[in-house]
mmCIF file of C-alpha atoms in Angstrom:
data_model
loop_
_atom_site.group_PDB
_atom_site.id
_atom_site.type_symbol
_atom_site.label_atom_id
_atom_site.label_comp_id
_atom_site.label_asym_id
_atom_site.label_seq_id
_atom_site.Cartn_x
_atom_site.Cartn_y
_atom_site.Cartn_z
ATOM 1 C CA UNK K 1 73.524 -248.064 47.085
ATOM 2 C CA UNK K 2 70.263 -250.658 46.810
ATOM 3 C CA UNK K 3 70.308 -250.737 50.437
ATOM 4 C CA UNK K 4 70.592 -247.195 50.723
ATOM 5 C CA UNK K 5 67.719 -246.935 48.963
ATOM 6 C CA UNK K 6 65.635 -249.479 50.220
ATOM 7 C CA UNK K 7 65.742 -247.729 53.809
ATOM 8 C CA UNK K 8 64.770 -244.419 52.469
ATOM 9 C CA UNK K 9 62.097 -246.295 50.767
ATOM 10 C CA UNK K 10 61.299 -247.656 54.095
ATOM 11 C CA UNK K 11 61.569 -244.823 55.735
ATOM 12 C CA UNK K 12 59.418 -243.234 53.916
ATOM 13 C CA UNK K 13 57.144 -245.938 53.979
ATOM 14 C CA UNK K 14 56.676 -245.207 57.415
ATOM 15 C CA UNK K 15 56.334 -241.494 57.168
ATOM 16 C CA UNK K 16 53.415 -241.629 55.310
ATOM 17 C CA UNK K 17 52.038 -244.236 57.623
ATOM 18 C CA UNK K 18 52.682 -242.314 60.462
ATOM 19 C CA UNK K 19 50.958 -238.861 58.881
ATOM 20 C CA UNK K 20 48.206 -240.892 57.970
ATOM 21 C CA UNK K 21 47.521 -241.783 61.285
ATOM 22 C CA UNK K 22 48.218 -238.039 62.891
ATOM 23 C CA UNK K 23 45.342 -237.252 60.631
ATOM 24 C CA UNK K 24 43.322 -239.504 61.464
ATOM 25 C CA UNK K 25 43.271 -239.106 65.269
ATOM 26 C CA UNK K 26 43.355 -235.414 64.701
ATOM 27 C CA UNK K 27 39.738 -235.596 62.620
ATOM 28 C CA UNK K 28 38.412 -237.030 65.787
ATOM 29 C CA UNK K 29 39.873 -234.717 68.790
ATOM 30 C CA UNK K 30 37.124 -233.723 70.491
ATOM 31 C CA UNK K 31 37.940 -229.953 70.324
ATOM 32 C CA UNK K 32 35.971 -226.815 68.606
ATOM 33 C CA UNK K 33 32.085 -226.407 67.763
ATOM 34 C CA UNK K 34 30.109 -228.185 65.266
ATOM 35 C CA UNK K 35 26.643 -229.253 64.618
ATOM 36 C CA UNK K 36 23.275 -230.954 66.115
ATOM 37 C CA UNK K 37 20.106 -232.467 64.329
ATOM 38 C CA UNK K 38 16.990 -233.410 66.025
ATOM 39 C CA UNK K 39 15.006 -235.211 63.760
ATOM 40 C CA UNK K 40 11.241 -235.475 64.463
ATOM 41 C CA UNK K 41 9.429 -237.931 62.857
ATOM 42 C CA UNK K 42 5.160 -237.410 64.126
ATOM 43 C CA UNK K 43 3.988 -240.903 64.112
ATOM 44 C CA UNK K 44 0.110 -241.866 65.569
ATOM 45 C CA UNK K 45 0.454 -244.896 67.543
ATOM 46 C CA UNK K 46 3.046 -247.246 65.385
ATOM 47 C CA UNK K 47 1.708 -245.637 62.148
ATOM 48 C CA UNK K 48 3.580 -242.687 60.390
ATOM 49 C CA UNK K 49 1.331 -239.979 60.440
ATOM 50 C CA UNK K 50 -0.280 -239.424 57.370
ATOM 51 C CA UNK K 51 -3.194 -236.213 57.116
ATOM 52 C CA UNK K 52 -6.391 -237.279 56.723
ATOM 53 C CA UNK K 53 -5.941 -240.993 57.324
ATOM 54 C CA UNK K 54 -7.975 -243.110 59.501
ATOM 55 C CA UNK K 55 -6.537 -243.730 63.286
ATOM 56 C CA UNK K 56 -8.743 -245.706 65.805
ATOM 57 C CA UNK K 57 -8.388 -244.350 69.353
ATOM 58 C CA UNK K 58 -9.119 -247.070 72.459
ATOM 59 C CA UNK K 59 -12.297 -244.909 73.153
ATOM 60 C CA UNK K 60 -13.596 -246.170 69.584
ATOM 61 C CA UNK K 61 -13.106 -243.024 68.126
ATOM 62 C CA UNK K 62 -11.809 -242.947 64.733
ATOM 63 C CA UNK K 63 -10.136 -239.615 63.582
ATOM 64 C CA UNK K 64 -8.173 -238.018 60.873
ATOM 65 C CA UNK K 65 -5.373 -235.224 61.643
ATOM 66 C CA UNK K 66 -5.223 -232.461 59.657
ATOM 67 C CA UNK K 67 -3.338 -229.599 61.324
ATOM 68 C CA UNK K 68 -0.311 -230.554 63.858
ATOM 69 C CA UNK K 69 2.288 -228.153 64.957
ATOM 70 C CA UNK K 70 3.693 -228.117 68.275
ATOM 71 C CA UNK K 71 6.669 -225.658 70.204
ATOM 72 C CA UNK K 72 10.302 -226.903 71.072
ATOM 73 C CA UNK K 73 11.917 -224.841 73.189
ATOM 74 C CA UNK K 74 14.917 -224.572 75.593
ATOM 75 C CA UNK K 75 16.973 -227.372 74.276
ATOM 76 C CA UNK K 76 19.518 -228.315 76.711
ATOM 77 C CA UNK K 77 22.195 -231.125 75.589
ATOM 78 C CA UNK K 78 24.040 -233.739 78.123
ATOM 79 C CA UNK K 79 27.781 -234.793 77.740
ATOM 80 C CA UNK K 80 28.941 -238.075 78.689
ATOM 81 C CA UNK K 81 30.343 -236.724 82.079
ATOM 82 C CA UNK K 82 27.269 -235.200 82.769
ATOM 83 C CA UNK K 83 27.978 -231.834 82.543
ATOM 84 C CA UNK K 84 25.536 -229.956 80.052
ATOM 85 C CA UNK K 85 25.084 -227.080 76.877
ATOM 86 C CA UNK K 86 22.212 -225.206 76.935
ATOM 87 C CA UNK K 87 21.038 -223.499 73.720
ATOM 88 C CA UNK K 88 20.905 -219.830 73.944
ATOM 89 C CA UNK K 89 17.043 -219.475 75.139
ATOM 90 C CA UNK K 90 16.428 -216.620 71.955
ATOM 91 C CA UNK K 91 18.071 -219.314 69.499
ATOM 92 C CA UNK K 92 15.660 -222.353 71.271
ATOM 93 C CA UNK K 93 11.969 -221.990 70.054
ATOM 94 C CA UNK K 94 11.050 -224.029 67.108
ATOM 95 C CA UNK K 95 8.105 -225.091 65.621
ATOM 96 C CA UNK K 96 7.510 -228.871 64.828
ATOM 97 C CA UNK K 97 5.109 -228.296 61.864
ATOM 98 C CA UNK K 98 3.688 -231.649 60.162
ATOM 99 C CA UNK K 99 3.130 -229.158 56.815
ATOM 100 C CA UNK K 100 7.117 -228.887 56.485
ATOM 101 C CA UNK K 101 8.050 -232.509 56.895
ATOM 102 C CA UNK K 102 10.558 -233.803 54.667
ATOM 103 C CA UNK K 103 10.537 -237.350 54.331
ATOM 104 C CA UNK K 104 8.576 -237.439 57.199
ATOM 105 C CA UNK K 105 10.783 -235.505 59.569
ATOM 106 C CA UNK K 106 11.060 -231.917 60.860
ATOM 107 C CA UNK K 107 14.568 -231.181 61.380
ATOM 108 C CA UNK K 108 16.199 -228.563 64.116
ATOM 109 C CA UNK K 109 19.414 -227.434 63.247
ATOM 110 C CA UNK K 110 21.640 -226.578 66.526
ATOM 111 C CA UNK K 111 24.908 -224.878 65.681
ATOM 112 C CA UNK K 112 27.823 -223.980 67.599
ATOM 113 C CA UNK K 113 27.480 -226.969 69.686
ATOM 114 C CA UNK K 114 30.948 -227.962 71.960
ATOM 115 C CA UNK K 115 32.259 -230.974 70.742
ATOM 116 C CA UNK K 116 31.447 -233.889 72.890
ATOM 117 C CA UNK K 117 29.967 -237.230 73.216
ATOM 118 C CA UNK K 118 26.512 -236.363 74.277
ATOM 119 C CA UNK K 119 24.044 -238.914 76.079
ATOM 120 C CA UNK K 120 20.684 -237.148 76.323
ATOM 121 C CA UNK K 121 18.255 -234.288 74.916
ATOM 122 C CA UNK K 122 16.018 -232.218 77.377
ATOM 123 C CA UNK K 123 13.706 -229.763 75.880
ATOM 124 C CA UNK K 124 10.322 -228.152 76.944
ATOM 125 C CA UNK K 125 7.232 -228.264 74.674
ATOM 126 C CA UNK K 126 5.466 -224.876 75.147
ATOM 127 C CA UNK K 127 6.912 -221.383 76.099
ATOM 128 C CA UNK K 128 8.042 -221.625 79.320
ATOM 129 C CA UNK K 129 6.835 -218.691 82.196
ATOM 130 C CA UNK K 130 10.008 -216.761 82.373
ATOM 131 C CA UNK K 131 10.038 -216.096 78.745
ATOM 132 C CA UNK K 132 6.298 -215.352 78.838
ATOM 133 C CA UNK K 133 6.648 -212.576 81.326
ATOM 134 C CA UNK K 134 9.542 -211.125 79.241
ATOM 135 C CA UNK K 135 6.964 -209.843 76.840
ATOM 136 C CA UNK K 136 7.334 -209.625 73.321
ATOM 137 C CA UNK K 137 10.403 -207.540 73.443
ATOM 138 C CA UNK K 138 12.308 -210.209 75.461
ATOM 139 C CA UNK K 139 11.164 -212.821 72.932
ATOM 140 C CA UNK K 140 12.700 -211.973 69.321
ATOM 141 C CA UNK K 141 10.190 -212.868 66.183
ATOM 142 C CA UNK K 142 8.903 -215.841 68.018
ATOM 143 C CA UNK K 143 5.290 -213.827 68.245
ATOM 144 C CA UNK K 144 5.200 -212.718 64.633
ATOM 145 C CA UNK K 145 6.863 -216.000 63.758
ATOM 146 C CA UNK K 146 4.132 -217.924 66.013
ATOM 147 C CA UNK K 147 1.186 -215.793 64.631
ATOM 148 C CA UNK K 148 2.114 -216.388 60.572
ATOM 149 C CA UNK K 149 1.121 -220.172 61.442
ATOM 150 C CA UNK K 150 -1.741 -219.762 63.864
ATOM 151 C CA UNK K 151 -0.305 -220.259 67.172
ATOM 152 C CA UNK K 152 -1.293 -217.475 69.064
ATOM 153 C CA UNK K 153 -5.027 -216.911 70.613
ATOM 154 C CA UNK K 154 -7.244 -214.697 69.091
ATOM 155 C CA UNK K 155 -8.786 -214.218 72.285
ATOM 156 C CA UNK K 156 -6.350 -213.945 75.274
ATOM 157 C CA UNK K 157 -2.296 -213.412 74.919
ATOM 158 C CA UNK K 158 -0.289 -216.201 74.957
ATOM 159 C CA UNK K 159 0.877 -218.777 72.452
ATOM 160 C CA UNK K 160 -0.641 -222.333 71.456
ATOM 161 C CA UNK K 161 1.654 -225.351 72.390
ATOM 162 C CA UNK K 162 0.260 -227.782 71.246
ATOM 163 C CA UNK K 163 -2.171 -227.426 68.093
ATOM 164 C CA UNK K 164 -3.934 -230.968 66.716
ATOM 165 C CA UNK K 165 -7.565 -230.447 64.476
ATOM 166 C CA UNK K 166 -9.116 -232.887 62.091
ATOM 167 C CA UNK K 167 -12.369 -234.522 62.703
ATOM 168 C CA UNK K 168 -13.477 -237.933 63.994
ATOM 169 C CA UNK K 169 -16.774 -240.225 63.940
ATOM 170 C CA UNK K 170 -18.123 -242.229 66.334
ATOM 171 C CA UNK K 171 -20.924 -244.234 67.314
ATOM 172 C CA UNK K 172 -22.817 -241.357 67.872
ATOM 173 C CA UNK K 173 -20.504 -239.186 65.800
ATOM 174 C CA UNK K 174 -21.627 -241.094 62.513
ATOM 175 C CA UNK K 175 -20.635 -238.069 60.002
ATOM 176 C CA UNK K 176 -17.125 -236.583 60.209
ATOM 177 C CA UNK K 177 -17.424 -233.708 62.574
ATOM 178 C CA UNK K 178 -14.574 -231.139 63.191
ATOM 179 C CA UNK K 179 -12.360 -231.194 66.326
ATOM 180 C CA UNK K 180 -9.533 -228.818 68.062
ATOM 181 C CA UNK K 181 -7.281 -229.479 70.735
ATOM 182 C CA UNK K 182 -5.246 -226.385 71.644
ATOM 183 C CA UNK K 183 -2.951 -226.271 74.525
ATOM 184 C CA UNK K 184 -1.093 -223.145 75.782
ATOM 185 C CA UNK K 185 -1.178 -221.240 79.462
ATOM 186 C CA UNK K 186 -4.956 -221.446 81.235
ATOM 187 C CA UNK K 187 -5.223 -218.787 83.862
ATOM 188 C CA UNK K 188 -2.474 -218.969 86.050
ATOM 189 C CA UNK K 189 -1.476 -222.427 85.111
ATOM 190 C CA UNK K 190 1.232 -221.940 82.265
ATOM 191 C CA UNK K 191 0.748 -225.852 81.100
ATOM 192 C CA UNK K 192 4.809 -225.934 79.812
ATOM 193 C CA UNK K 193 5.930 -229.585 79.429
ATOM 194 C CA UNK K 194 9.352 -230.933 80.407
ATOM 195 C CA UNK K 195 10.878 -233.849 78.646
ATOM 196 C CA UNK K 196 13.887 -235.522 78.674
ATOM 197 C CA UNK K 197 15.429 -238.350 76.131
ATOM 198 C CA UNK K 198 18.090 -240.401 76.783
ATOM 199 C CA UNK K 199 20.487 -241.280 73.585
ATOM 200 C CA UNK K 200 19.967 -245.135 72.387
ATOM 201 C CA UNK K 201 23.730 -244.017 71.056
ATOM 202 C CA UNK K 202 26.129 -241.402 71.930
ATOM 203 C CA UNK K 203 25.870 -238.102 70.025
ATOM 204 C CA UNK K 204 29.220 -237.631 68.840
ATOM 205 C CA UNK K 205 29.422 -233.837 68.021
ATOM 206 C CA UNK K 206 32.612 -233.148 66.241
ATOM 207 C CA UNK K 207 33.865 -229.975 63.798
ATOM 208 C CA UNK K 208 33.500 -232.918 60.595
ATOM 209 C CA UNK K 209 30.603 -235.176 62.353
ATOM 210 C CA UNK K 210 27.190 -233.484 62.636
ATOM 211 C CA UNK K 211 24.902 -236.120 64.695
ATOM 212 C CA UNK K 212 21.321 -236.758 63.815
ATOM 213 C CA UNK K 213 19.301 -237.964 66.654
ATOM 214 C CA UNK K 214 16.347 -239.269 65.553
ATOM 215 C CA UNK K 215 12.817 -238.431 67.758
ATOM 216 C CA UNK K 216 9.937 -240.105 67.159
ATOM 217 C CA UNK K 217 7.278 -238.189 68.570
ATOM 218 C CA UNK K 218 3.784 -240.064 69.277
ATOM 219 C CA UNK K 219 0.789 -237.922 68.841
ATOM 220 C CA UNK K 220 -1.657 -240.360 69.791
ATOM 221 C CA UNK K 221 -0.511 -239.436 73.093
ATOM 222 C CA UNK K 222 -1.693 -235.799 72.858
ATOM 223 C CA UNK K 223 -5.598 -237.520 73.038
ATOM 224 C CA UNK K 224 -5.716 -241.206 73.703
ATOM 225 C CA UNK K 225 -2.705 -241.264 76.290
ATOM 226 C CA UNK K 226 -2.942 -241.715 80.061
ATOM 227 C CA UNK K 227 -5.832 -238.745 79.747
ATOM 228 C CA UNK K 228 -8.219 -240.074 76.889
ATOM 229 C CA UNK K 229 -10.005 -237.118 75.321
ATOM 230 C CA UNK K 230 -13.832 -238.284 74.242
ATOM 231 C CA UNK K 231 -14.471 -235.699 71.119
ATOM 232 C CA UNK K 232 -18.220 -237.135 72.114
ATOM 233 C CA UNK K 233 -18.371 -235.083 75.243
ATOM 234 C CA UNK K 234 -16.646 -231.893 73.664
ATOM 235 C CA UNK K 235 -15.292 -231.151 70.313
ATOM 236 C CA UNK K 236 -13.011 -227.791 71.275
ATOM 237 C CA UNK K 237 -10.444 -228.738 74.011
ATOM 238 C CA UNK K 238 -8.640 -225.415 74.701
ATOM 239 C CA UNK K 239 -8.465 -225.037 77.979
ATOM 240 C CA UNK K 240 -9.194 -226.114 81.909
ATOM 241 C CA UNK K 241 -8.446 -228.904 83.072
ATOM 242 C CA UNK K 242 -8.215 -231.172 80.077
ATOM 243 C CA UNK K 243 -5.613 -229.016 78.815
ATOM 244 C CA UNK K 244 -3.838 -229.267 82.114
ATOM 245 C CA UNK K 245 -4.029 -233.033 82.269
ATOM 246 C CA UNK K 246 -2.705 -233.301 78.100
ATOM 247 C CA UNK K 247 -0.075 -231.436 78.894
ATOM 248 C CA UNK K 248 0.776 -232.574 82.191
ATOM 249 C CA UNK K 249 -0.570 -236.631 81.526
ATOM 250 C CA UNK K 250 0.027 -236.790 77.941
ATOM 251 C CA UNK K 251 2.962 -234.782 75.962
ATOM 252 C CA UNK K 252 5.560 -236.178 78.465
ATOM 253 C CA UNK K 253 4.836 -239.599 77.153
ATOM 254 C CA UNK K 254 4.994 -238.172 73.275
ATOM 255 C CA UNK K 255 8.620 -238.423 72.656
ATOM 256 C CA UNK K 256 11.713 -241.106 72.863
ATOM 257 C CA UNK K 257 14.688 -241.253 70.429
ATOM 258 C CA UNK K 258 15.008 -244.081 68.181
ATOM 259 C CA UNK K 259 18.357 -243.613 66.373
ATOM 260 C CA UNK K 260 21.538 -241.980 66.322
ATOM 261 C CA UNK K 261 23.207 -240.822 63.218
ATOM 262 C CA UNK K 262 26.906 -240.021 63.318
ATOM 263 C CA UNK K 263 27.776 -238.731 59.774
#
């Protein structure tokens, strides 16, 4: 009768260890949708950006941000066998807005992601021509959502990209003097940025594991990058062809991932 027992016991024993392992492979098939974070943490140069503080640029002008908001859009994620899932183009315009931080970060929330390991983010800073020429009726809320945070022209159609103002001083420059840098389309030239991030970590998307991947996003670059902007020569940079080299010099060298979060 003891023994009896003792091999139920042990049977049993090994039962439980057995479930407990089913459920722990099934908790990780990579099967279903689940969730995506991109994290964007605005830094200027290696400093976290902070409004209104100090920054020296390598052109010896100092300035202080104010206002920075720029436009994610078409978000297109890459799996570890290089196939890819693109973000429904109406669900992929966001706006990075410095004024909605949280602990320094502006988080996109991608849903209904297929569950994969994923190695790298693509995504295009502006709104790109195809959606342009949709018109507003081929473009959701992202006008009235775009125009409640001043990112729209007030002279021309079109959305801002890229929107940076503070002031600076300089050696000429001595008091602090007011400066804009607006990007969007100039004449023909639609000034959309491509960029592309490769994952330090894999993204491991799962039903119960929602990534974040953490971009750290450089706006020094938008002025003092491989185009420097002199605020001495021209306070209001909104178009021509110092908006064309920002966006085609400058924003691409913005972004890079620094972490991977798989919680």
């Amino acid at each position: 009768m003891k023994l009896q027992l003792k091999n139920i016991i042990v049977a049993l024993t090994i039962a439980i260890g057995l479930t407990a392992c089913s459920n722990d492979d099934s908790s990780g098939e990579v099967t279903g949708n689940g969730t995506l974070e991109l994290k964007f943490d605005n830094t200027y140069g290696d400093a976290d950006l902070i409004f209104n503080a100090p920054y020296t640029n390598s052109n010896g002008e100092v300035v202080k941000i104010n206002k920075a908001i720029y436009i994610i859009s078409n978000v297109v994620l890459t799996k570890e066998d290089g196939t890819t899932f693109t973000v429904p183009k109406e669900d992929s315009y966001f706006f990075i807005n410095e004024e909605d931080a949280i602990s320094s970060y502006v988080t996109i929330s991608i849903p209904d992601v297929p569950a994969a390991n994923y190695t790298k983010v693509s995504f295009g800073v502006g709104v790109d021509e195809a959606q342009f020429l949709q018109g507003q009726e081929g473009q959701g809320n992202l006008l009235e959502r775009a125009q409640a945070i001043g990112m729209t022209w007030s002279w021309a159609a079109g959305y801002k990209f890229v929107r940076m103002e503070g002031t600076y001083t300089s050696s000429i420059a001595t008091d602090d003097t007011v400066f804009m840098v607006h990007t969007g389309k100039t004449g023909e030239i639609y000034n959309y940025a491509q960029i592309e991030v490769d994952l330090p970590d894999q993204a491991l998307v799962r039903a119960n594991i929602t990534p974040q991947v953490h971009i750290m996003a450089d706006l020094q670059q938008i002025i003092d990058g491989t185009t420097v902007i002199n605020f001495d020569e021209g306070t209001s940079v909104m178009g021509g062809s110092k908006v064309q080299s920002i966006m085609a010099n400058n924003v691409p060298g913005m972004f890079h991932v620094d972490h991977v979060h798989n919680d």
